Amino acid sequence: GCKGGGIPAIIDDEKTSFLVEPGDTDGYVERLTQLQDPEFRTKLGKAARAEAERWGWEAATSVLRNVQYEKALINFHSRAFGGFGRPGTRSVWRLLAQRIRRVISRIPGFGRRGEKEKAVTA
């Protein structure tokens, strides 16, 4: 498998499968060369089969739903909101409040205080 995304979390490198860095052609070739050894291939295959049998649909979807979804949310928030609770970043609630104020300020009659006076005097 590729050493990226959620793949490393579910593959035990060199015990049930292989992990190779993205774009590492030599690494892939090396792993394929290892698989030419029948004894090693049988050992790896049996370990992978045993691991696969541990995961029924309920267990697999539970991990996907709970663990991987949480990782995806944290990744999304770190990109969308500049950090999700990291020190030195604005909190999600503060950003949400800012966006709500911006939307409300566009509704006639709900602008900021003093805007009516500015409009009347202008």
PDB file of N, CA and C in Angstrom, residues 4-78:
ATOM      1  N   GLY A   4       0.378   6.807   2.791  1.00  0.00           N
ATOM      2  CA  GLY A   4      -0.299   8.096   2.786  1.00  0.00           C
ATOM      3  C   GLY A   4      -1.753   7.931   3.165  1.00  0.00           C
ATOM      4  N   GLY A   5      -2.376   9.036   3.569  1.00  0.00           N
ATOM      5  CA  GLY A   5      -3.779   8.996   3.956  1.00  0.00           C
ATOM      6  C   GLY A   5      -3.990   8.123   5.173  1.00  0.00           C
ATOM      7  N   GLY A   6      -5.080   7.355   5.176  1.00  0.00           N
ATOM      8  CA  GLY A   6      -5.393   6.479   6.300  1.00  0.00           C
ATOM      9  C   GLY A   6      -4.810   5.088   6.154  1.00  0.00           C
ATOM     10  N   ILE A   7      -4.162   4.802   5.041  1.00  0.00           N
ATOM     11  CA  ILE A   7      -3.632   3.466   4.773  1.00  0.00           C
ATOM     12  C   ILE A   7      -2.657   2.985   5.854  1.00  0.00           C
ATOM     13  N   PRO A   8      -1.677   3.798   6.297  1.00  0.00           N
ATOM     14  CA  PRO A   8      -0.737   3.302   7.311  1.00  0.00           C
ATOM     15  C   PRO A   8      -1.407   2.868   8.615  1.00  0.00           C
ATOM     16  N   ALA A   9      -2.588   3.400   8.898  1.00  0.00           N
ATOM     17  CA  ALA A   9      -3.283   3.044  10.130  1.00  0.00           C
ATOM     18  C   ALA A   9      -3.829   1.623  10.090  1.00  0.00           C
ATOM     19  N   ILE A  10      -4.028   1.066   8.896  1.00  0.00           N
ATOM     20  CA  ILE A  10      -4.633  -0.264   8.805  1.00  0.00           C
ATOM     21  C   ILE A  10      -3.683  -1.333   8.292  1.00  0.00           C
ATOM     22  N   ILE A  11      -2.479  -0.971   7.885  1.00  0.00           N
ATOM     23  CA  ILE A  11      -1.512  -1.947   7.378  1.00  0.00           C
ATOM     24  C   ILE A  11      -0.344  -2.048   8.348  1.00  0.00           C
ATOM     25  N   ASP A  12      -0.021  -3.271   8.731  1.00  0.00           N
ATOM     26  CA  ASP A  12       1.142  -3.531   9.576  1.00  0.00           C
ATOM     27  C   ASP A  12       2.303  -3.852   8.644  1.00  0.00           C
ATOM     28  N   ASP A  13       3.143  -2.866   8.403  1.00  0.00           N
ATOM     29  CA  ASP A  13       4.210  -2.962   7.407  1.00  0.00           C
ATOM     30  C   ASP A  13       5.114  -4.169   7.647  1.00  0.00           C
ATOM     31  N   GLU A  14       5.323  -4.936   6.601  1.00  0.00           N
ATOM     32  CA  GLU A  14       6.168  -6.126   6.554  1.00  0.00           C
ATOM     33  C   GLU A  14       5.652  -7.301   7.380  1.00  0.00           C
ATOM     34  N   LYS A  15       4.468  -7.165   7.981  1.00  0.00           N
ATOM     35  CA  LYS A  15       3.888  -8.294   8.713  1.00  0.00           C
ATOM     36  C   LYS A  15       2.633  -8.800   8.010  1.00  0.00           C
ATOM     37  N   THR A  16       1.788  -7.872   7.542  1.00  0.00           N
ATOM     38  CA  THR A  16       0.582  -8.273   6.818  1.00  0.00           C
ATOM     39  C   THR A  16       0.567  -7.718   5.399  1.00  0.00           C
ATOM     40  N   SER A  17       1.414  -6.766   5.128  1.00  0.00           N
ATOM     41  CA  SER A  17       1.509  -6.150   3.802  1.00  0.00           C
ATOM     42  C   SER A  17       2.737  -5.243   3.792  1.00  0.00           C
ATOM     43  N   PHE A  18       2.818  -4.391   2.782  1.00  0.00           N
ATOM     44  CA  PHE A  18       3.932  -3.461   2.675  1.00  0.00           C
ATOM     45  C   PHE A  18       3.418  -2.039   2.560  1.00  0.00           C
ATOM     46  N   LEU A  19       4.202  -1.098   3.065  1.00  0.00           N
ATOM     47  CA  LEU A  19       3.935   0.320   2.872  1.00  0.00           C
ATOM     48  C   LEU A  19       5.135   0.930   2.154  1.00  0.00           C
ATOM     49  N   VAL A  20       4.855   1.682   1.099  1.00  0.00           N
ATOM     50  CA  VAL A  20       5.909   2.316   0.313  1.00  0.00           C
ATOM     51  C   VAL A  20       5.539   3.782   0.128  1.00  0.00           C
ATOM     52  N   GLU A  21       6.530   4.645   0.214  1.00  0.00           N
ATOM     53  CA  GLU A  21       6.303   6.082   0.032  1.00  0.00           C
ATOM     54  C   GLU A  21       5.742   6.343  -1.373  1.00  0.00           C
ATOM     55  N   PRO A  22       4.824   7.310  -1.509  1.00  0.00           N
ATOM     56  CA  PRO A  22       4.295   7.651  -2.835  1.00  0.00           C
ATOM     57  C   PRO A  22       5.421   8.051  -3.791  1.00  0.00           C
ATOM     58  N   GLY A  23       5.398   7.501  -4.979  1.00  0.00           N
ATOM     59  CA  GLY A  23       6.380   7.844  -6.002  1.00  0.00           C
ATOM     60  C   GLY A  23       7.699   7.105  -5.886  1.00  0.00           C
ATOM     61  N   ASP A  24       7.846   6.240  -4.886  1.00  0.00           N
ATOM     62  CA  ASP A  24       9.099   5.496  -4.685  1.00  0.00           C
ATOM     63  C   ASP A  24       9.077   4.216  -5.517  1.00  0.00           C
ATOM     64  N   THR A  25       9.406   4.338  -6.784  1.00  0.00           N
ATOM     65  CA  THR A  25       9.375   3.202  -7.700  1.00  0.00           C
ATOM     66  C   THR A  25      10.342   2.116  -7.258  1.00  0.00           C
ATOM     67  N   ASP A  26      11.538   2.514  -6.833  1.00  0.00           N
ATOM     68  CA  ASP A  26      12.523   1.531  -6.379  1.00  0.00           C
ATOM     69  C   ASP A  26      12.004   0.759  -5.162  1.00  0.00           C
ATOM     70  N   GLY A  27      11.287   1.437  -4.286  1.00  0.00           N
ATOM     71  CA  GLY A  27      10.710   0.779  -3.112  1.00  0.00           C
ATOM     72  C   GLY A  27       9.688  -0.267  -3.503  1.00  0.00           C
ATOM     73  N   TYR A  28       8.844   0.062  -4.502  1.00  0.00           N
ATOM     74  CA  TYR A  28       7.856  -0.908  -4.983  1.00  0.00           C
ATOM     75  C   TYR A  28       8.550  -2.114  -5.607  1.00  0.00           C
ATOM     76  N   VAL A  29       9.579  -1.874  -6.404  1.00  0.00           N
ATOM     77  CA  VAL A  29      10.318  -2.964  -7.045  1.00  0.00           C
ATOM     78  C   VAL A  29      10.959  -3.860  -5.981  1.00  0.00           C
ATOM     79  N   GLU A  30      11.528  -3.251  -4.939  1.00  0.00           N
ATOM     80  CA  GLU A  30      12.145  -4.017  -3.851  1.00  0.00           C
ATOM     81  C   GLU A  30      11.122  -4.917  -3.165  1.00  0.00           C
ATOM     82  N   ARG A  31       9.928  -4.366  -2.912  1.00  0.00           N
ATOM     83  CA  ARG A  31       8.870  -5.162  -2.261  1.00  0.00           C
ATOM     84  C   ARG A  31       8.423  -6.314  -3.155  1.00  0.00           C
ATOM     85  N   LEU A  32       8.283  -6.064  -4.446  1.00  0.00           N
ATOM     86  CA  LEU A  32       7.900  -7.134  -5.375  1.00  0.00           C
ATOM     87  C   LEU A  32       8.966  -8.214  -5.439  1.00  0.00           C
ATOM     88  N   THR A  33      10.219  -7.818  -5.356  1.00  0.00           N
ATOM     89  CA  THR A  33      11.322  -8.781  -5.343  1.00  0.00           C
ATOM     90  C   THR A  33      11.236  -9.664  -4.097  1.00  0.00           C
ATOM     91  N   GLN A  34      10.887  -9.070  -2.950  1.00  0.00           N
ATOM     92  CA  GLN A  34      10.729  -9.845  -1.718  1.00  0.00           C
ATOM     93  C   GLN A  34       9.631 -10.901  -1.878  1.00  0.00           C
ATOM     94  N   LEU A  35       8.580 -10.555  -2.607  1.00  0.00           N
ATOM     95  CA  LEU A  35       7.458 -11.479  -2.782  1.00  0.00           C
ATOM     96  C   LEU A  35       7.800 -12.668  -3.679  1.00  0.00           C
ATOM     97  N   GLN A  36       8.925 -12.642  -4.345  1.00  0.00           N
ATOM     98  CA  GLN A  36       9.323 -13.777  -5.181  1.00  0.00           C
ATOM     99  C   GLN A  36       9.776 -14.959  -4.324  1.00  0.00           C
ATOM    100  N   ASP A  37      10.118 -14.721  -3.069  1.00  0.00           N
ATOM    101  CA  ASP A  37      10.513 -15.786  -2.151  1.00  0.00           C
ATOM    102  C   ASP A  37       9.248 -16.513  -1.679  1.00  0.00           C
ATOM    103  N   PRO A  38       9.055 -17.799  -2.060  1.00  0.00           N
ATOM    104  CA  PRO A  38       7.816 -18.517  -1.724  1.00  0.00           C
ATOM    105  C   PRO A  38       7.566 -18.628  -0.213  1.00  0.00           C
ATOM    106  N   GLU A  39       8.624 -18.838   0.572  1.00  0.00           N
ATOM    107  CA  GLU A  39       8.459 -18.982   2.020  1.00  0.00           C
ATOM    108  C   GLU A  39       7.974 -17.663   2.637  1.00  0.00           C
ATOM    109  N   PHE A  40       8.598 -16.556   2.244  1.00  0.00           N
ATOM    110  CA  PHE A  40       8.203 -15.236   2.749  1.00  0.00           C
ATOM    111  C   PHE A  40       6.783 -14.891   2.295  1.00  0.00           C
ATOM    112  N   ARG A  41       6.471 -15.185   1.032  1.00  0.00           N
ATOM    113  CA  ARG A  41       5.150 -14.888   0.477  1.00  0.00           C
ATOM    114  C   ARG A  41       4.062 -15.653   1.223  1.00  0.00           C
ATOM    115  N   THR A  42       4.318 -16.926   1.551  1.00  0.00           N
ATOM    116  CA  THR A  42       3.345 -17.740   2.289  1.00  0.00           C
ATOM    117  C   THR A  42       3.136 -17.180   3.693  1.00  0.00           C
ATOM    118  N   LYS A  43       4.227 -16.835   4.371  1.00  0.00           N
ATOM    119  CA  LYS A  43       4.149 -16.272   5.726  1.00  0.00           C
ATOM    120  C   LYS A  43       3.352 -14.966   5.730  1.00  0.00           C
ATOM    121  N   LEU A  44       3.664 -14.075   4.781  1.00  0.00           N
ATOM    122  CA  LEU A  44       2.966 -12.792   4.673  1.00  0.00           C
ATOM    123  C   LEU A  44       1.487 -13.011   4.356  1.00  0.00           C
ATOM    124  N   GLY A  45       1.211 -13.929   3.443  1.00  0.00           N
ATOM    125  CA  GLY A  45      -0.170 -14.221   3.055  1.00  0.00           C
ATOM    126  C   GLY A  45      -1.005 -14.751   4.205  1.00  0.00           C
ATOM    127  N   LYS A  46      -0.434 -15.654   5.011  1.00  0.00           N
ATOM    128  CA  LYS A  46      -1.168 -16.203   6.156  1.00  0.00           C
ATOM    129  C   LYS A  46      -1.446 -15.126   7.201  1.00  0.00           C
ATOM    130  N   ALA A  47      -0.462 -14.277   7.448  1.00  0.00           N
ATOM    131  CA  ALA A  47      -0.654 -13.185   8.418  1.00  0.00           C
ATOM    132  C   ALA A  47      -1.715 -12.203   7.931  1.00  0.00           C
ATOM    133  N   ALA A  48      -1.688 -11.901   6.639  1.00  0.00           N
ATOM    134  CA  ALA A  48      -2.678 -10.979   6.068  1.00  0.00           C
ATOM    135  C   ALA A  48      -4.080 -11.587   6.135  1.00  0.00           C
ATOM    136  N   ARG A  49      -4.185 -12.872   5.857  1.00  0.00           N
ATOM    137  CA  ARG A  49      -5.484 -13.555   5.911  1.00  0.00           C
ATOM    138  C   ARG A  49      -6.039 -13.538   7.331  1.00  0.00           C
ATOM    139  N   ALA A  50      -5.176 -13.827   8.319  1.00  0.00           N
ATOM    140  CA  ALA A  50      -5.606 -13.812   9.724  1.00  0.00           C
ATOM    141  C   ALA A  50      -6.080 -12.420  10.137  1.00  0.00           C
ATOM    142  N   GLU A  51      -5.368 -11.404   9.694  1.00  0.00           N
ATOM    143  CA  GLU A  51      -5.769 -10.021  10.001  1.00  0.00           C
ATOM    144  C   GLU A  51      -7.102  -9.687   9.340  1.00  0.00           C
ATOM    145  N   ALA A  52      -7.277 -10.101   8.099  1.00  0.00           N
ATOM    146  CA  ALA A  52      -8.522  -9.813   7.371  1.00  0.00           C
ATOM    147  C   ALA A  52      -9.715 -10.509   8.025  1.00  0.00           C
ATOM    148  N   GLU A  53      -9.508 -11.712   8.555  1.00  0.00           N
ATOM    149  CA  GLU A  53     -10.606 -12.444   9.190  1.00  0.00           C
ATOM    150  C   GLU A  53     -11.032 -11.822  10.513  1.00  0.00           C
ATOM    151  N   ARG A  54     -10.153 -11.028  11.128  1.00  0.00           N
ATOM    152  CA  ARG A  54     -10.523 -10.322  12.370  1.00  0.00           C
ATOM    153  C   ARG A  54     -11.547  -9.223  12.112  1.00  0.00           C
ATOM    154  N   TRP A  55     -11.590  -8.738  10.882  1.00  0.00           N
ATOM    155  CA  TRP A  55     -12.422  -7.587  10.559  1.00  0.00           C
ATOM    156  C   TRP A  55     -13.685  -8.007   9.831  1.00  0.00           C
ATOM    157  N   GLY A  56     -14.801  -8.061  10.565  1.00  0.00           N
ATOM    158  CA  GLY A  56     -16.098  -8.232   9.916  1.00  0.00           C
ATOM    159  C   GLY A  56     -16.573  -6.864   9.442  1.00  0.00           C
ATOM    160  N   TRP A  57     -17.724  -6.838   8.787  1.00  0.00           N
ATOM    161  CA  TRP A  57     -18.254  -5.560   8.286  1.00  0.00           C
ATOM    162  C   TRP A  57     -18.514  -4.573   9.410  1.00  0.00           C
ATOM    163  N   GLU A  58     -19.052  -5.076  10.536  1.00  0.00           N
ATOM    164  CA  GLU A  58     -19.362  -4.166  11.644  1.00  0.00           C
ATOM    165  C   GLU A  58     -18.095  -3.546  12.235  1.00  0.00           C
ATOM    166  N   ALA A  59     -17.073  -4.367  12.449  1.00  0.00           N
ATOM    167  CA  ALA A  59     -15.827  -3.847  13.015  1.00  0.00           C
ATOM    168  C   ALA A  59     -15.156  -2.865  12.058  1.00  0.00           C
ATOM    169  N   ALA A  60     -15.122  -3.214  10.774  1.00  0.00           N
ATOM    170  CA  ALA A  60     -14.465  -2.353   9.783  1.00  0.00           C
ATOM    171  C   ALA A  60     -15.185  -1.013   9.659  1.00  0.00           C
ATOM    172  N   THR A  61     -16.512  -1.043   9.592  1.00  0.00           N
ATOM    173  CA  THR A  61     -17.246   0.218   9.460  1.00  0.00           C
ATOM    174  C   THR A  61     -17.192   1.030  10.744  1.00  0.00           C
ATOM    175  N   SER A  62     -17.110   0.358  11.884  1.00  0.00           N
ATOM    176  CA  SER A  62     -16.991   1.079  13.149  1.00  0.00           C
ATOM    177  C   SER A  62     -15.690   1.866  13.194  1.00  0.00           C
ATOM    178  N   VAL A  63     -14.589   1.242  12.805  1.00  0.00           N
ATOM    179  CA  VAL A  63     -13.302   1.943  12.779  1.00  0.00           C
ATOM    180  C   VAL A  63     -13.345   3.075  11.773  1.00  0.00           C
ATOM    181  N   LEU A  64     -13.896   2.792  10.605  1.00  0.00           N
ATOM    182  CA  LEU A  64     -13.995   3.827   9.579  1.00  0.00           C
ATOM    183  C   LEU A  64     -14.809   5.002  10.089  1.00  0.00           C
ATOM    184  N   ARG A  65     -15.949   4.704  10.678  1.00  0.00           N
ATOM    185  CA  ARG A  65     -16.847   5.758  11.146  1.00  0.00           C
ATOM    186  C   ARG A  65     -16.238   6.540  12.304  1.00  0.00           C
ATOM    187  N   ASN A  66     -15.655   5.858  13.257  1.00  0.00           N
ATOM    188  CA  ASN A  66     -15.183   6.538  14.462  1.00  0.00           C
ATOM    189  C   ASN A  66     -13.778   7.122  14.338  1.00  0.00           C
ATOM    190  N   VAL A  67     -12.854   6.336  13.867  1.00  0.00           N
ATOM    191  CA  VAL A  67     -11.458   6.765  13.852  1.00  0.00           C
ATOM    192  C   VAL A  67     -11.135   7.574  12.607  1.00  0.00           C
ATOM    193  N   GLN A  68     -11.390   7.001  11.446  1.00  0.00           N
ATOM    194  CA  GLN A  68     -11.023   7.671  10.205  1.00  0.00           C
ATOM    195  C   GLN A  68     -11.844   8.945   9.990  1.00  0.00           C
ATOM    196  N   TYR A  69     -13.122   8.932  10.340  1.00  0.00           N
ATOM    197  CA  TYR A  69     -13.956  10.125  10.174  1.00  0.00           C
ATOM    198  C   TYR A  69     -13.460  11.250  11.073  1.00  0.00           C
ATOM    199  N   GLU A  70     -13.060  10.899  12.296  1.00  0.00           N
ATOM    200  CA  GLU A  70     -12.528  11.913  13.209  1.00  0.00           C
ATOM    201  C   GLU A  70     -11.241  12.521  12.657  1.00  0.00           C
ATOM    202  N   LYS A  71     -10.368  11.683  12.102  1.00  0.00           N
ATOM    203  CA  LYS A  71      -9.134  12.186  11.497  1.00  0.00           C
ATOM    204  C   LYS A  71      -9.444  13.100  10.317  1.00  0.00           C
ATOM    205  N   ALA A  72     -10.432  12.721   9.515  1.00  0.00           N
ATOM    206  CA  ALA A  72     -10.807  13.548   8.369  1.00  0.00           C
ATOM    207  C   ALA A  72     -11.352  14.899   8.823  1.00  0.00           C
ATOM    208  N   LEU A  73     -12.162  14.909   9.881  1.00  0.00           N
ATOM    209  CA  LEU A  73     -12.697  16.173  10.403  1.00  0.00           C
ATOM    210  C   LEU A  73     -11.591  17.087  10.916  1.00  0.00           C
ATOM    211  N   ILE A  74     -10.653  16.521  11.651  1.00  0.00           N
ATOM    212  CA  ILE A  74      -9.550  17.325  12.172  1.00  0.00           C
ATOM    213  C   ILE A  74      -8.728  17.901  11.030  1.00  0.00           C
ATOM    214  N   ASN A  75      -8.490  17.074  10.013  1.00  0.00           N
ATOM    215  CA  ASN A  75      -7.756  17.546   8.834  1.00  0.00           C
ATOM    216  C   ASN A  75      -8.518  18.669   8.138  1.00  0.00           C
ATOM    217  N   PHE A  76      -9.840  18.509   7.985  1.00  0.00           N
ATOM    218  CA  PHE A  76     -10.656  19.536   7.343  1.00  0.00           C
ATOM    219  C   PHE A  76     -10.603  20.841   8.137  1.00  0.00           C
ATOM    220  N   HIS A  77     -10.796  20.734   9.454  1.00  0.00           N
ATOM    221  CA  HIS A  77     -10.801  21.937  10.278  1.00  0.00           C
ATOM    222  C   HIS A  77      -9.446  22.637  10.284  1.00  0.00           C
ATOM    223  N   SER A  78      -8.381  21.863  10.245  1.00  0.00           N
ATOM    224  CA  SER A  78      -7.061  22.501  10.255  1.00  0.00           C
ATOM    225  C   SER A  78      -6.820  23.270   8.966  1.00  0.00           C
TER     226      SER A  78
END
